[in-house]
């Protein structure tokens, strides 16, 4: 909104800063952080009163988790509120990428909210049937993919470590991109099992993609680095920093012992947002590197389920893999901090692909 005002009113002097993406990126982060910190206590009290018993805790989960009974969930509403307001204030509202990525974020947030609501209202951890949830996610992701492709005008899959090299996927790009978005949403959702475990890696990944989107949106930098140039993708750097701000504000209240859980409302929305941003910036494979922690969590569940159905035995003591380390005797804080370190290392590796071509 501020960007369009600057264009219409022809701001000069210090107000001209609003035209710069770097300034608006910083402003978006601080705005989301401020809003999240301000609304946090009221949101948490509201959720606690309305939910009563809070998020259902699995009886077959780690014993240490039973002390979390009564903690409210759906804290993702705080993140989505702060994120949406910040984006609308600081992004270029005429940018189609904004609406495509925001549609995924809010669409996945609604699906996650319905899942959380079903769990809380029925005092069950089952929630909305998986097939129904996946169908809704693919519909939202498919619509967003169509909008992105129409704007980008390319259905190529660009490969890291190779300069300006892409595989033309044609119509297959649509289901591929939708799968990336849905996969990212569910991978973050599986990671969200310990206080702060998913939040900080999302912030780290968003920070990495803020830089990627800014470089991709600049013709000079993208040409120098040999990465695909996507006109107007630089605006997504502002969305990334807004995610960082909203995530950090939530982490303030989600730090152990958590006062609130983000629930599927937040984890699905944030993961879907990262997936949509990766598709829009043509860095889908790099997302798998930067978000490697989320991939690891998802793969651990897939392997566990597949192997158990085949042999009746488990590969891990418990899946997702963060529970496996808890069963090995690691404290929750040790698991969380070490996984944060892994997320930072993977983000650095992912950013290194920009130059190693």
Coordinates of C-alpha atoms in Angstrom, one line a residue:
X1 CA 0.0 0.0 0.0
X2 CA 2.8 2.5 0.9
X3 CA 4.6 1.6 -2.3
X4 CA 1.5 2.5 -4.5
X5 CA 1.0 5.7 -2.5
X6 CA 4.7 6.6 -3.1
X7 CA 4.2 6.0 -6.9
X8 CA 0.9 8.0 -7.0
X9 CA 2.0 10.9 -4.9
X10 CA 5.6 11.0 -6.2
X11 CA 7.2 11.0 -2.8
X12 CA 10.6 12.9 -2.6
X13 CA 13.3 13.1 0.0
X14 CA 13.3 10.6 2.8
X15 CA 9.8 9.3 1.8
X16 CA 11.3 8.2 -1.5
X17 CA 12.9 5.3 0.5
X18 CA 9.5 3.5 0.2
X19 CA 10.3 2.8 -3.5
X20 CA 13.3 0.7 -2.5
X21 CA 12.7 -3.0 -2.0
X22 CA 15.5 -3.3 0.6
X23 CA 13.9 -0.6 2.8
X24 CA 10.4 -2.1 2.5
X25 CA 11.9 -5.5 3.3
X26 CA 13.3 -4.2 6.5
X27 CA 10.2 -2.3 7.3
X28 CA 8.0 -5.3 6.7
X29 CA 10.0 -7.4 9.1
X30 CA 9.9 -4.9 11.8
X31 CA 6.1 -4.3 11.2
X32 CA 5.3 -8.0 11.4
X33 CA 7.5 -8.4 14.5
X34 CA 5.9 -5.4 16.3
X35 CA 2.3 -6.5 15.4
X36 CA 3.0 -10.1 16.5
X37 CA 4.5 -9.0 19.9
X38 CA 1.6 -6.7 20.5
X39 CA -1.3 -9.0 19.7
X40 CA 0.4 -12.1 21.2
X41 CA -0.9 -11.9 24.8
X42 CA -4.5 -11.2 23.7
X43 CA -4.5 -14.0 21.1
X44 CA -3.1 -16.5 23.6
X45 CA -5.7 -15.6 26.3
X46 CA -8.5 -15.8 23.7
X47 CA -7.3 -19.2 22.5
X48 CA -6.9 -20.5 26.1
X49 CA -10.4 -19.4 27.1
X50 CA -12.0 -20.8 23.9
X51 CA -10.1 -24.1 23.8
X52 CA -10.2 -25.0 27.5
X53 CA -8.1 -28.2 27.4
X54 CA -5.9 -26.9 24.5
X55 CA -4.3 -29.1 21.9
X56 CA -4.8 -32.8 22.4
X57 CA -1.5 -34.6 23.3
X58 CA -0.9 -38.0 21.8
X59 CA -0.9 -40.7 24.5
X60 CA 1.7 -42.7 22.6
X61 CA 4.0 -39.7 22.3
X62 CA 7.1 -39.0 24.5
X63 CA 6.3 -38.9 28.2
X64 CA 7.8 -35.5 28.6
X65 CA 5.0 -34.1 26.3
X66 CA 2.3 -34.9 28.7
X67 CA 3.2 -31.9 30.8
X68 CA 2.1 -29.7 27.9
X69 CA -1.5 -30.6 28.3
X70 CA -3.6 -27.5 28.4
X71 CA -1.4 -25.5 26.1
X72 CA -3.6 -23.7 23.4
X73 CA -3.0 -24.3 19.8
X74 CA -3.9 -22.3 16.6
X75 CA -1.2 -19.8 17.4
X76 CA -0.6 -19.6 13.6
X77 CA -3.5 -17.1 13.6
X78 CA -1.0 -14.7 15.3
X79 CA 1.5 -15.3 12.6
X80 CA -1.0 -15.0 9.7
X81 CA -2.4 -11.7 11.1
X82 CA 1.0 -10.1 11.5
X83 CA 2.2 -11.4 8.2
X84 CA -0.8 -10.4 6.2
X85 CA -1.0 -6.8 7.5
X86 CA 2.7 -6.3 7.0
X87 CA 2.6 -7.6 3.4
X88 CA -0.4 -5.4 2.5
X89 CA 1.3 -2.4 4.0
X90 CA 4.7 -2.7 2.3
X91 CA 4.4 -4.8 -0.8
X92 CA 3.4 -3.7 -4.3
X93 CA -0.2 -4.6 -4.4
X94 CA -0.2 -4.7 -8.2
X95 CA 2.3 -7.6 -8.1
X96 CA 0.6 -11.0 -9.1
X97 CA 3.2 -12.9 -7.0
X98 CA 1.9 -11.2 -3.9
X99 CA -1.6 -12.5 -4.4
X100 CA -0.5 -16.0 -5.5
X101 CA 1.7 -16.5 -2.5
X102 CA -0.7 -14.9 -0.1
X103 CA -3.5 -17.1 -1.5
X104 CA -1.4 -20.2 -0.7
X105 CA -0.5 -18.9 2.8
X106 CA -4.1 -18.0 3.8
X107 CA -5.6 -21.0 1.9
X108 CA -3.3 -23.5 3.7
X109 CA -3.9 -21.6 6.9
X110 CA -7.7 -22.1 6.6
X111 CA -7.2 -25.8 5.9
X112 CA -4.9 -26.0 9.0
X113 CA -7.4 -24.1 11.1
X114 CA -10.2 -26.5 10.2
X115 CA -7.9 -29.4 11.1
X116 CA -6.9 -27.8 14.4
X117 CA -10.6 -26.9 15.2
X118 CA -11.6 -30.5 14.5
X119 CA -8.9 -31.8 16.9
X120 CA -9.7 -29.4 19.7
X121 CA -13.5 -29.7 19.4
X122 CA -13.4 -33.5 19.4
X123 CA -10.4 -33.7 21.9
X124 CA -8.7 -36.0 19.3
X125 CA -5.4 -35.8 17.5
X126 CA -6.9 -37.2 14.2
X127 CA -8.4 -34.0 12.7
X128 CA -9.6 -33.7 9.1
X129 CA -9.1 -36.8 7.0
X130 CA -5.8 -36.8 5.3
X131 CA -7.2 -37.2 1.8
X132 CA -9.7 -34.4 2.2
X133 CA -6.9 -32.1 3.5
X134 CA -4.6 -33.0 0.6
X135 CA -7.3 -32.4 -1.9
X136 CA -7.8 -28.9 -0.6
X137 CA -4.1 -28.2 -0.5
X138 CA -3.6 -29.3 -4.1
X139 CA -6.6 -27.1 -5.3
X140 CA -5.1 -24.1 -3.6
X141 CA -1.5 -24.9 -4.9
X142 CA -2.8 -25.6 -8.4
X143 CA -4.5 -22.2 -8.6
X144 CA -1.4 -20.4 -7.3
X145 CA 0.8 -22.3 -9.7
X146 CA -1.3 -21.2 -12.7
X147 CA -1.1 -17.5 -11.6
X148 CA 2.7 -17.8 -11.1
X149 CA 3.3 -19.5 -14.5
X150 CA 1.1 -16.9 -16.3
X151 CA 3.3 -14.1 -14.8
X152 CA 6.7 -15.8 -15.2
X153 CA 5.9 -17.2 -18.6
X154 CA 8.2 -20.2 -18.1
X155 CA 7.7 -23.9 -17.2
X156 CA 11.3 -24.8 -16.9
X157 CA 12.9 -26.4 -13.8
X158 CA 16.3 -24.7 -13.2
X159 CA 19.1 -26.7 -11.8
X160 CA 21.5 -25.5 -9.1
X161 CA 25.3 -25.6 -9.8
X162 CA 24.6 -25.1 -13.5
X163 CA 24.5 -21.7 -15.0
X164 CA 21.2 -20.8 -16.8
X165 CA 20.4 -24.4 -17.3
X166 CA 16.8 -25.6 -17.0
X167 CA 14.7 -28.6 -18.0
X168 CA 11.6 -27.6 -19.9
X169 CA 8.7 -29.5 -18.2
X170 CA 5.8 -28.1 -20.2
X171 CA 2.4 -29.0 -18.8
X172 CA 4.1 -31.3 -16.2
X173 CA 5.4 -28.3 -14.4
X174 CA 1.9 -27.6 -13.0
X175 CA 1.6 -30.8 -11.0
X176 CA 5.3 -30.6 -10.1
X177 CA 5.0 -27.1 -8.7
X178 CA 1.8 -27.9 -6.9
X179 CA 3.5 -30.9 -5.3
X180 CA 6.4 -28.7 -4.2
X181 CA 4.0 -26.4 -2.5
X182 CA 2.0 -29.1 -0.9
X183 CA 5.1 -31.0 0.1
X184 CA 6.7 -28.0 1.7
X185 CA 3.5 -27.3 3.7
X186 CA 3.3 -30.8 5.1
X187 CA 7.0 -31.1 5.7
X188 CA 7.0 -28.0 7.9
X189 CA 3.8 -29.4 9.6
X190 CA 5.6 -32.7 10.5
X191 CA 8.5 -30.7 11.9
X192 CA 6.3 -28.8 14.2
X193 CA 6.5 -31.2 17.2
X194 CA 8.7 -29.4 19.7
X195 CA 8.6 -25.9 21.2
X196 CA 10.3 -23.7 18.6
X197 CA 11.5 -26.5 16.4
X198 CA 9.7 -25.5 13.2
X199 CA 9.6 -21.7 13.8
X200 CA 13.3 -20.9 13.7
X201 CA 14.1 -23.1 10.7
X202 CA 11.2 -21.4 8.8
X203 CA 12.7 -18.0 9.8
X204 CA 16.1 -19.1 8.6
X205 CA 14.7 -20.5 5.3
X206 CA 12.7 -17.3 4.8
X207 CA 15.9 -15.2 5.3
X208 CA 17.7 -17.2 2.7
X209 CA 14.9 -16.9 0.2
X210 CA 14.7 -13.1 0.9
X211 CA 18.2 -12.9 -0.6
X212 CA 17.4 -15.3 -3.4
X213 CA 14.2 -13.4 -4.5
X214 CA 16.0 -10.1 -4.4
X215 CA 18.8 -11.4 -6.6
X216 CA 16.4 -13.2 -9.0
X217 CA 14.4 -10.0 -9.4
X218 CA 17.5 -8.0 -10.4
X219 CA 18.6 -8.5 -14.0
X220 CA 22.2 -7.4 -13.3
X221 CA 22.7 -9.8 -10.4
X222 CA 20.9 -12.7 -12.0
X223 CA 23.0 -12.3 -15.1
X224 CA 26.2 -12.2 -13.1
X225 CA 25.3 -15.2 -11.0
X226 CA 23.9 -17.2 -13.9
X227 CA 20.5 -17.7 -12.2
X228 CA 17.1 -17.3 -13.8
X229 CA 15.8 -13.7 -13.9
X230 CA 12.2 -13.4 -12.8
X231 CA 10.8 -9.9 -13.3
X232 CA 9.1 -8.6 -10.2
X233 CA 10.1 -11.5 -8.0
X234 CA 12.1 -9.1 -5.9
X235 CA 8.9 -8.1 -4.2
X236 CA 8.8 -11.6 -2.6
X237 CA 11.9 -10.7 -0.6
X238 CA 9.5 -8.4 1.3
X239 CA 7.2 -11.3 2.0
X240 CA 10.1 -13.4 3.2
X241 CA 11.2 -10.7 5.7
X242 CA 7.6 -10.4 6.9
X243 CA 7.6 -14.1 7.5
X244 CA 10.8 -13.7 9.5
X245 CA 9.3 -10.9 11.6
X246 CA 6.0 -12.8 12.3
X247 CA 8.0 -15.9 13.0
X248 CA 10.3 -14.2 15.5
X249 CA 7.3 -12.6 17.3
X250 CA 5.6 -16.0 17.6
X251 CA 8.9 -17.6 18.8
X252 CA 8.8 -15.1 21.7
X253 CA 5.7 -16.9 23.0
X254 CA 6.6 -20.3 21.7
X255 CA 10.0 -20.5 23.4
X256 CA 10.1 -23.4 25.9
X257 CA 7.9 -23.8 27.8
X258 CA 5.6 -22.7 25.0
X259 CA 2.6 -20.5 25.9
X260 CA 1.0 -21.4 22.6
X261 CA 1.5 -23.9 19.7
X262 CA 1.3 -22.7 16.1
X263 CA -0.8 -25.8 15.2
X264 CA -1.5 -26.8 11.6
X265 CA -2.9 -23.3 11.1
X266 CA 0.6 -21.9 11.2
X267 CA 2.8 -24.8 10.1
X268 CA 0.9 -25.6 6.9
X269 CA 0.6 -21.9 6.0
X270 CA 4.3 -21.2 6.5
X271 CA 5.4 -24.3 4.7
X272 CA 3.1 -23.6 1.8
X273 CA 4.4 -20.0 1.6
X274 CA 8.0 -21.2 1.3
X275 CA 6.9 -23.6 -1.4
X276 CA 5.1 -20.9 -3.4
X277 CA 8.0 -18.5 -3.1
X278 CA 10.4 -21.2 -4.3
X279 CA 8.2 -21.9 -7.3
X280 CA 7.8 -18.2 -8.1
X281 CA 11.6 -17.6 -7.9
X282 CA 12.4 -20.8 -9.9
X283 CA 14.4 -22.3 -7.0
X284 CA 12.4 -25.4 -6.2
X285 CA 15.4 -27.7 -5.9
X286 CA 17.3 -25.1 -3.8
X287 CA 14.3 -25.2 -1.4
X288 CA 15.0 -28.9 -0.8
X289 CA 18.5 -27.9 0.2
X290 CA 17.7 -24.8 2.3
X291 CA 14.7 -26.6 3.8
X292 CA 16.6 -29.9 4.1
X293 CA 15.6 -30.2 7.8
X294 CA 11.9 -30.3 6.8
X295 CA 12.8 -32.9 4.1
X296 CA 14.5 -35.0 6.6
X297 CA 11.5 -34.9 9.0
X298 CA 9.1 -35.8 6.1
X299 CA 11.3 -38.6 4.8
X300 CA 11.7 -40.1 8.3
X301 CA 7.9 -40.5 8.5
X302 CA 7.6 -42.0 5.0
X303 CA 10.4 -44.5 5.7
X304 CA 9.0 -45.4 9.1
X305 CA 5.5 -46.0 7.7
X306 CA 6.7 -47.9 4.6
X307 CA 9.1 -50.1 6.5
X308 CA 6.6 -50.9 9.3
X309 CA 3.9 -51.9 6.8
X310 CA 6.4 -54.1 5.0
X311 CA 8.2 -55.8 7.9
X312 CA 6.3 -54.9 11.1
X313 CA 9.4 -53.3 12.4
X314 CA 10.5 -49.7 12.9
X315 CA 13.5 -47.9 11.5
X316 CA 13.3 -45.2 14.1
X317 CA 12.2 -45.4 17.7
X318 CA 9.6 -42.9 16.9
X319 CA 8.8 -40.7 13.9
X320 CA 9.2 -37.8 12.9
X321 CA 12.9 -38.1 13.6
X322 CA 13.0 -35.4 16.3
X323 CA 11.0 -37.8 18.5
X324 CA 13.6 -40.5 17.8
X325 CA 16.3 -38.4 19.4
X326 CA 14.0 -37.7 22.3
X327 CA 13.7 -41.4 22.8
X328 CA 17.5 -41.7 22.7
X329 CA 17.6 -39.5 25.8
X330 CA 18.2 -36.0 24.2
X331 CA 16.4 -33.2 26.1
X332 CA 13.8 -31.3 24.1
X333 CA 16.0 -28.1 24.1
X334 CA 19.0 -30.1 22.9
X335 CA 17.1 -31.5 19.9
X336 CA 15.7 -28.1 19.1
X337 CA 19.0 -26.2 19.2
X338 CA 20.9 -28.8 17.3
X339 CA 18.2 -28.9 14.6
X340 CA 18.4 -25.1 14.4
X341 CA 22.2 -25.5 13.8
X342 CA 21.5 -28.0 11.0
X343 CA 19.0 -25.5 9.4
X344 CA 21.6 -22.7 9.4
X345 CA 24.2 -24.9 7.8
X346 CA 21.7 -26.1 5.1
X347 CA 20.7 -22.5 4.4
X348 CA 24.4 -21.5 3.9
X349 CA 24.8 -24.5 1.5
X350 CA 21.7 -23.5 -0.4
X351 CA 22.9 -19.9 -0.8
X352 CA 26.3 -21.2 -2.0
X353 CA 24.6 -22.7 -5.0
X354 CA 24.0 -19.2 -6.3
X355 CA 27.7 -18.8 -7.0
X356 CA 28.9 -22.3 -7.4
X357 CA 27.9 -22.7 -11.1

